[in-house]
Tab-separated table of C-alpha atoms in Angstrom:
chain	number	residue	atom	x	y	z
A	10	UNK	CA	58.587	18.610	-16.073
A	11	UNK	CA	58.567	14.804	-15.809
A	12	UNK	CA	57.098	15.007	-12.293
A	13	UNK	CA	54.024	16.776	-13.621
A	14	UNK	CA	53.376	14.230	-16.338
A	15	UNK	CA	52.406	11.310	-13.993
A	16	UNK	CA	50.038	13.657	-12.110
A	17	UNK	CA	48.406	14.745	-15.375
A	18	UNK	CA	48.051	11.131	-16.501
A	19	UNK	CA	46.562	10.129	-13.127
A	20	UNK	CA	44.094	13.036	-13.270
A	21	UNK	CA	43.101	12.088	-16.820
A	22	UNK	CA	42.559	8.451	-15.817
A	23	UNK	CA	40.430	9.485	-12.818
A	24	UNK	CA	38.421	11.886	-14.976
A	25	UNK	CA	37.918	9.127	-17.551
A	26	UNK	CA	36.709	6.671	-14.889
A	27	UNK	CA	34.295	9.262	-13.508
A	28	UNK	CA	32.965	9.918	-17.027
A	29	UNK	CA	32.508	6.178	-17.662
A	30	UNK	CA	30.709	5.755	-14.332
A	31	UNK	CA	28.431	8.724	-15.091
A	32	UNK	CA	27.597	7.339	-18.530
A	33	UNK	CA	26.892	3.891	-17.070
A	34	UNK	CA	24.632	5.316	-14.354
A	35	UNK	CA	22.820	7.471	-16.912
A	36	UNK	CA	22.271	4.461	-19.184
A	37	UNK	CA	20.990	2.431	-16.246
A	38	UNK	CA	18.604	5.210	-15.216
A	39	UNK	CA	17.353	5.540	-18.790
A	40	UNK	CA	16.870	1.778	-19.088
A	41	UNK	CA	14.813	1.672	-15.892
A	42	UNK	CA	12.562	4.643	-16.672
A	43	UNK	CA	8.961	3.518	-16.789
A	44	UNK	CA	9.599	0.608	-14.444
A	45	UNK	CA	9.188	0.245	-10.708
A	46	UNK	CA	12.380	0.505	-8.666
A	47	UNK	CA	13.887	-2.803	-7.548
A	48	UNK	CA	13.163	-3.936	-3.987
A	49	UNK	CA	9.591	-2.597	-4.104
A	50	UNK	CA	6.586	-4.618	-2.985
A	51	UNK	CA	2.872	-3.921	-3.243
A	52	UNK	CA	0.724	-5.883	-0.832
A	53	UNK	CA	3.630	-8.259	-0.243
A	54	UNK	CA	4.205	-8.942	-3.962
A	55	UNK	CA	7.670	-8.107	-5.357
A	56	UNK	CA	7.111	-5.728	-8.288
A	57	UNK	CA	10.592	-4.211	-8.685
A	58	UNK	CA	11.744	-3.932	-12.292
A	59	UNK	CA	8.206	-4.366	-13.652
A	60	UNK	CA	6.195	-2.009	-15.805
A	61	UNK	CA	2.870	-0.712	-14.489
A	62	UNK	CA	0.928	-3.328	-16.493
A	63	UNK	CA	3.182	-6.175	-15.363
A	64	UNK	CA	2.875	-5.120	-11.712
A	65	UNK	CA	-0.908	-4.884	-11.977
A	66	UNK	CA	-1.044	-8.378	-13.507
A	67	UNK	CA	1.147	-9.705	-10.649
A	68	UNK	CA	-0.728	-8.025	-7.776
A	69	UNK	CA	-4.369	-8.356	-8.891
A	70	UNK	CA	-4.686	-12.164	-8.424
A	71	UNK	CA	-3.210	-11.857	-4.920
A	72	UNK	CA	-5.614	-9.010	-4.115
A	73	UNK	CA	-8.561	-11.107	-5.274
A	74	UNK	CA	-7.455	-14.002	-3.073
A	75	UNK	CA	-7.128	-11.626	-0.111
A	76	UNK	CA	-10.673	-10.325	-0.709
A	77	UNK	CA	-12.045	-13.876	-0.623
A	78	UNK	CA	-10.467	-14.688	2.762
A	79	UNK	CA	-12.855	-14.770	5.741
A	80	UNK	CA	-12.875	-11.919	8.227
A	81	UNK	CA	-14.004	-13.094	11.660
A	82	UNK	CA	-15.903	-10.544	13.736
A	83	UNK	CA	-16.384	-11.286	17.426
A	84	UNK	CA	-18.692	-9.330	19.696
A	85	UNK	CA	-20.057	-9.682	23.220
A	86	UNK	CA	-23.127	-11.553	21.978
A	87	UNK	CA	-21.674	-13.785	19.286
A	88	UNK	CA	-19.590	-13.875	16.170
A	89	UNK	CA	-20.003	-13.678	12.426
A	90	UNK	CA	-17.891	-13.889	9.303
A	91	UNK	CA	-17.669	-11.788	6.175
A	92	UNK	CA	-15.253	-11.517	3.277
A	93	UNK	CA	-13.973	-8.536	1.377
A	94	UNK	CA	-15.862	-9.892	-1.628
A	95	UNK	CA	-19.117	-9.907	0.394
A	96	UNK	CA	-18.431	-6.294	1.308
A	97	UNK	CA	-17.861	-5.264	-2.313
A	98	UNK	CA	-14.210	-4.457	-1.549
A	99	UNK	CA	-12.078	-3.135	-4.387
A	100	UNK	CA	-8.284	-2.892	-4.219
A	101	UNK	CA	-6.998	0.652	-4.743
A	102	UNK	CA	-4.312	-0.664	-7.068
A	103	UNK	CA	-3.870	2.536	-9.089
A	104	UNK	CA	-2.924	4.441	-5.933
A	105	UNK	CA	-0.336	1.803	-4.991
A	106	UNK	CA	1.089	1.679	-8.535
A	107	UNK	CA	1.384	5.479	-8.673
A	108	UNK	CA	3.292	5.410	-5.389
A	109	UNK	CA	5.561	2.600	-6.612
A	110	UNK	CA	6.408	4.441	-9.833
A	111	UNK	CA	7.128	7.730	-8.018
A	112	UNK	CA	10.686	6.765	-6.971
A	113	UNK	CA	13.305	9.260	-8.086
A	114	UNK	CA	16.389	8.432	-10.136
A	115	UNK	CA	18.728	8.639	-7.143
A	116	UNK	CA	16.591	6.281	-5.085
A	117	UNK	CA	16.355	3.852	-8.018
A	118	UNK	CA	20.132	3.793	-8.456
A	119	UNK	CA	20.767	3.312	-4.743
A	120	UNK	CA	18.359	0.390	-4.631
A	121	UNK	CA	19.923	-1.106	-7.762
A	122	UNK	CA	23.330	-1.257	-6.083
A	123	UNK	CA	21.831	-2.518	-2.824
A	124	UNK	CA	22.102	0.652	-0.742
A	125	UNK	CA	18.521	1.926	-0.762
A	126	UNK	CA	15.821	0.724	1.567
A	127	UNK	CA	13.186	-1.786	0.508
A	128	UNK	CA	9.870	-0.102	-0.091
A	129	UNK	CA	6.768	-1.975	1.056
A	130	UNK	CA	3.599	-0.350	-0.224
A	131	UNK	CA	0.399	-1.613	1.410
A	132	UNK	CA	-2.542	-2.512	-0.783
A	133	UNK	CA	-5.599	-0.706	0.542
A	134	UNK	CA	-9.165	-1.736	-0.231
A	135	UNK	CA	-12.299	0.393	-0.506
A	136	UNK	CA	-15.545	-1.126	0.743
A	137	UNK	CA	-18.767	-0.421	-1.120
A	138	UNK	CA	-20.939	2.016	0.869
A	139	UNK	CA	-24.168	0.018	0.505
A	140	UNK	CA	-22.458	-3.199	1.592
A	141	UNK	CA	-20.843	-1.364	4.526
A	142	UNK	CA	-24.261	-0.120	5.654
A	143	UNK	CA	-25.669	-3.649	5.328
A	144	UNK	CA	-22.791	-4.954	7.442
A	145	UNK	CA	-23.409	-2.268	10.058
A	146	UNK	CA	-27.069	-3.323	10.298
A	147	UNK	CA	-26.091	-6.993	10.502
A	148	UNK	CA	-23.539	-6.255	13.225
A	149	UNK	CA	-26.093	-4.228	15.132
A	150	UNK	CA	-28.540	-7.142	14.963
A	151	UNK	CA	-25.853	-9.614	16.055
A	152	UNK	CA	-23.839	-7.594	18.560
A	153	UNK	CA	-25.908	-4.556	19.439
A	154	UNK	CA	-27.535	-4.054	22.765
A	155	UNK	CA	-31.190	-4.849	23.214
A	156	UNK	CA	-33.363	-1.782	22.655
A	157	UNK	CA	-34.424	-0.042	25.857
A	158	UNK	CA	-37.096	2.511	26.611
A	159	UNK	CA	-35.669	5.926	27.259
A	160	UNK	CA	-36.745	9.491	27.786
A	161	UNK	CA	-35.015	12.406	26.145
A	162	UNK	CA	-34.859	15.447	28.411
A	163	UNK	CA	-33.932	18.774	26.894
A	164	UNK	CA	-33.021	21.605	29.252
A	165	UNK	CA	-31.388	25.006	28.857
A	166	UNK	CA	-28.015	23.553	29.868
A	167	UNK	CA	-28.142	20.549	27.485
A	168	UNK	CA	-29.885	17.302	26.709
A	169	UNK	CA	-29.834	13.947	28.480
A	170	UNK	CA	-31.167	10.466	27.951
A	171	UNK	CA	-32.624	8.558	30.881
A	172	UNK	CA	-33.425	4.848	30.727
A	173	UNK	CA	-37.003	4.246	31.828
A	174	UNK	CA	-39.151	1.235	32.499
A	175	UNK	CA	-42.193	0.704	30.302
A	176	UNK	CA	-45.441	2.120	31.687
């Protein structure tokens, strides 16, 4: 009978430790709900442990600075520069924040104890359609080929374009 008692005590201690660990992990998960998992970046900015509003406030100034940086375009007949601001670029921050907040409880806990992978979420920008069309026209003027006379020939088997000399 005495031999069983140490085994029962050991089992009770192990069960107690497991229960304490489960409670601690549950409390940690509850505490972190509504925040972005640690070791998460958006556009290179560390946002782990932040709320959505805090992360937006941290990333938006960086995004604005990125939009103001020059973009150098080089073509066969010259070069030009534009900026994201000139193109009416807008950071798709809501998409990145939704992705950052989508981490599951297990992934959050693994990252908290240093076992999960770092998550780097790129910040994507949308360019305004009118500004994009203006850029396309500007690029065509700067880099496009000189207009040439051509004849369009349509036949039963298809169409072709033939460069011609002016008459």
